[in-house]
Amino acid sequence: MKQFLTTGFILLFAYAVCAQTVHSFTQGLSIGPCHHYGREALYTDQLAYLLYQNKLQAPTEGQPLSADSPQEVKWQAVSADKDHKFRGRSFNNGYLYLTYDSNKEQSALLHTTGHNMVYVNGAPHAGDPYASGWLYVPVMLKKGRNEFYVRTSQFSRYQGLMTELIFPDKPISLNTEDPTLPSIVAGKQTDPLWGAVVIVNTSAKSLTDLQIQSELEGKPLITDVSAVASMTTRKVGFRINPTGVKQKGDIKAQIRLLQGGKPLDEKEVSLSAVEPSSHQNYTFISKIDGSVQYYGVAPQQQPDGKAPALVLSVHGAGVEASGQARAYRPKDWGVIVAPTNRRPRGFNWEDWGRLDALEVLAIAKKQYKPDPQRIYLTGHSMGGHGTWYLGATFPGNWAAIAPCAGYPTLADYGSHDGKIPTEGGTPMENLLLRASNPSNVLALASNYKPLGVYVLHGDADRTVSVEYARQMRKLLGTFHPDFSYYEYPGGSHWYGNESVDWNPLFDYFRGHRIPVDSAVHSIDFTTTSPAISSTMHWLTVEQQLQPMQLSRVQLKRDKKEKRITGTTDNVALLSFDLSDFQAGESVSISLDSLNTISYTVKGAADKLYLSRKVQWEVGSKPPIEQKGPHRNGTFKEPFNNRMVFVYGTSGTPDENNWAYNKARYDAETWYYRGNGAIDMITDKEFIAGQYADRGIVLYGNSATNRAWAKLLANCPVQVNRSQITIGNERYTGQTLGAYFTWPRSDSPTASVAVITGTGLPGLKATDANQYFAGGSGFPDFMIFDLTMLRDGIKGIRKAGFFDNNWSLVNGQTVSQTEAP
């Protein structure tokens, strides 16, 4: 067997504007399958298991991964084809190994497409699994041999994988390949508009005191932009002055990157000027992370002065929101708005895709002032799933929904990130699956009962089988009083714009209204988390008995008899809005056939809280420090609130390097998946008051990250270099990792997500960031050993949920014996 040496070729390549030297990889070694990553916290990776222990030997052709790995899975030589793409059967859940010999230490841009991620000299970097082509990752090459382990998937096998190193002619530049830009409504807009482009920093220093100057039709405007950490990229927002645009058409804008007023780079971007009646894109600053996002619009034609209807349309995988909006002919009775899901593939309309849809819905309500009773939801393919999901999760938001060519759950149709597991064989597996319950549309199906539902699907669809529609037709038929179903004869997955712009669908919408709260006397509402969905008309589920399990409330209200009766399941605290009753009236409440409560209404804004003890009792609004709709846990929740990545610099050089590399990897992944931008700061720079009410993602442990004591002093989970304690339990060793969340004591809404470990192998075991996969479930805390990468579920030591007091006293946990 021969030691593998990379061969390639050098050429000049036009990256952005300037010519740059490029090394294209043409020879490599591949191996697989050897890992499994999906929509869950649990993952396995035999190569990473060896890498994190420094036991991974440089591959040679014909060699197995290790002496303990399956001997039939061996490294195989692979060559790039004429399109410079690698392909191979071993790419199925495998790795591609490449090397580059550098004659000096130098920075470069790694440009790879079709991969899930890559280790560069052991440091993780984000991948481009959808082969978008615009992801450029700054890497520092050492003098001598540089090793690249490129993680591949079944999609890499079919679409191919291209990889190259670009050596930029200057260390700081603008990249305009992935812009976020608005439409210009010619002659109508006077306020500045937002756009965004990427700043590339391949220097060894963080960039501060930055500005972007835009100039459109002779109208300049300067915007201060955020700092860009060393050896990173960041997508930054800038303002555009549209007042000089008077006619429709394509127009060019110049953008200049300045530091301290001095120019660093200049590029040109193209914008579209449109008439007010044309399809258009609007940009906004997202409250999720402060980044620039957009939504597409098919505006109302010939407004009549009355409040229009509003249709939220959610797109399919790989579709831009602008394209989704253009698929519709403008309507004379309403406006159609298409959010982005943060990216064309994004988060499957779950997690931050869900938040994006709600954020755009709120903006559209403010901008277009629609009739509050005529709000509708539709979508195609992945957006058909989004329609099923958002319709079931927020049933009070819509008069009717219309999933087109959709699948109900990610458990049945998983796309690139795989399916959400549905069957657990052990208590630990069941607990982890429980964290994915919000994705279970079928369990929430009773929430469709008050909505109109129109199901549209082509009967010859080979991408998303019509059997999904038939499954939902059968389910709706067991309880739903008002749904319509149509199979388009001979219809493929996309049979033209009628796939979404279907006249009978919109006629169905026009016949439905959201009832006002005072007219609703029957409620049947199910939720899996009050922080995701808590309210249906005059009912709010405030707290659960068992976190992340289904909570259901079925109620009847008799205003004449002044009586509310019903049943509950898994509800610890609920509240009623009593504004439909008069002050001084006595209302009788009977729940679960336990007891009857007589309550005197105090006023028009009165809200009654009921707490489940042995019986139901009149309670009070829970303290903000407890769990509730404002903050209810799971490890992923802190990522919702303008998250800040705080990485440790108080450990050893290796520990500090891990923290920075991991934070950078997560920031790269968030940019790729969520079109977002992250503030990355050191533990020494963290001052709580400067980041008030923002989610904190902390990298390191109590010995390596100085922010730990400020944020986690009262947390029952404590981690140092040699042990993890949780309550009265202690786990020792150098190979332990953990994910957990804890509320910020100085904020009513924000929390901390902690990515931590004991020794360096334990820290590295947390490198996987499947928490960015849409629908993936993570409990409040999870402690695991490095052996999880080898043995799977056996390597998890403890996982669970805190109780409503953020305590372990009544929390629900599962423990396993120490991993071998």
Coordinates of C-alpha atoms in Angstrom, one line a residue, residues 645-651 656 681-687 699 704-708 710:
F645 CA -21.5 33.2 20.8
V646 CA -19.1 33.5 23.8
Y647 CA -16.1 31.4 23.4
G648 CA -13.6 30.6 26.2
T649 CA -10.0 32.0 26.2
S650 CA -9.1 31.1 29.7
G651 CA -8.0 27.5 29.2
N656 CA -9.0 27.9 23.6
I681 CA -16.9 37.5 21.3
T682 CA -14.4 36.2 23.9
D683 CA -15.3 35.4 27.5
K684 CA -13.2 38.4 28.5
E685 CA -15.2 40.7 26.3
F686 CA -18.6 39.5 27.7
I687 CA -20.4 42.1 29.8
Y699 CA -18.4 27.4 24.6
T704 CA -11.9 27.7 30.4
N705 CA -14.7 30.3 30.0
R706 CA -14.9 33.3 32.4
A707 CA -18.5 34.0 31.5
W708 CA -19.5 30.7 33.2
K710 CA -21.6 35.2 35.5

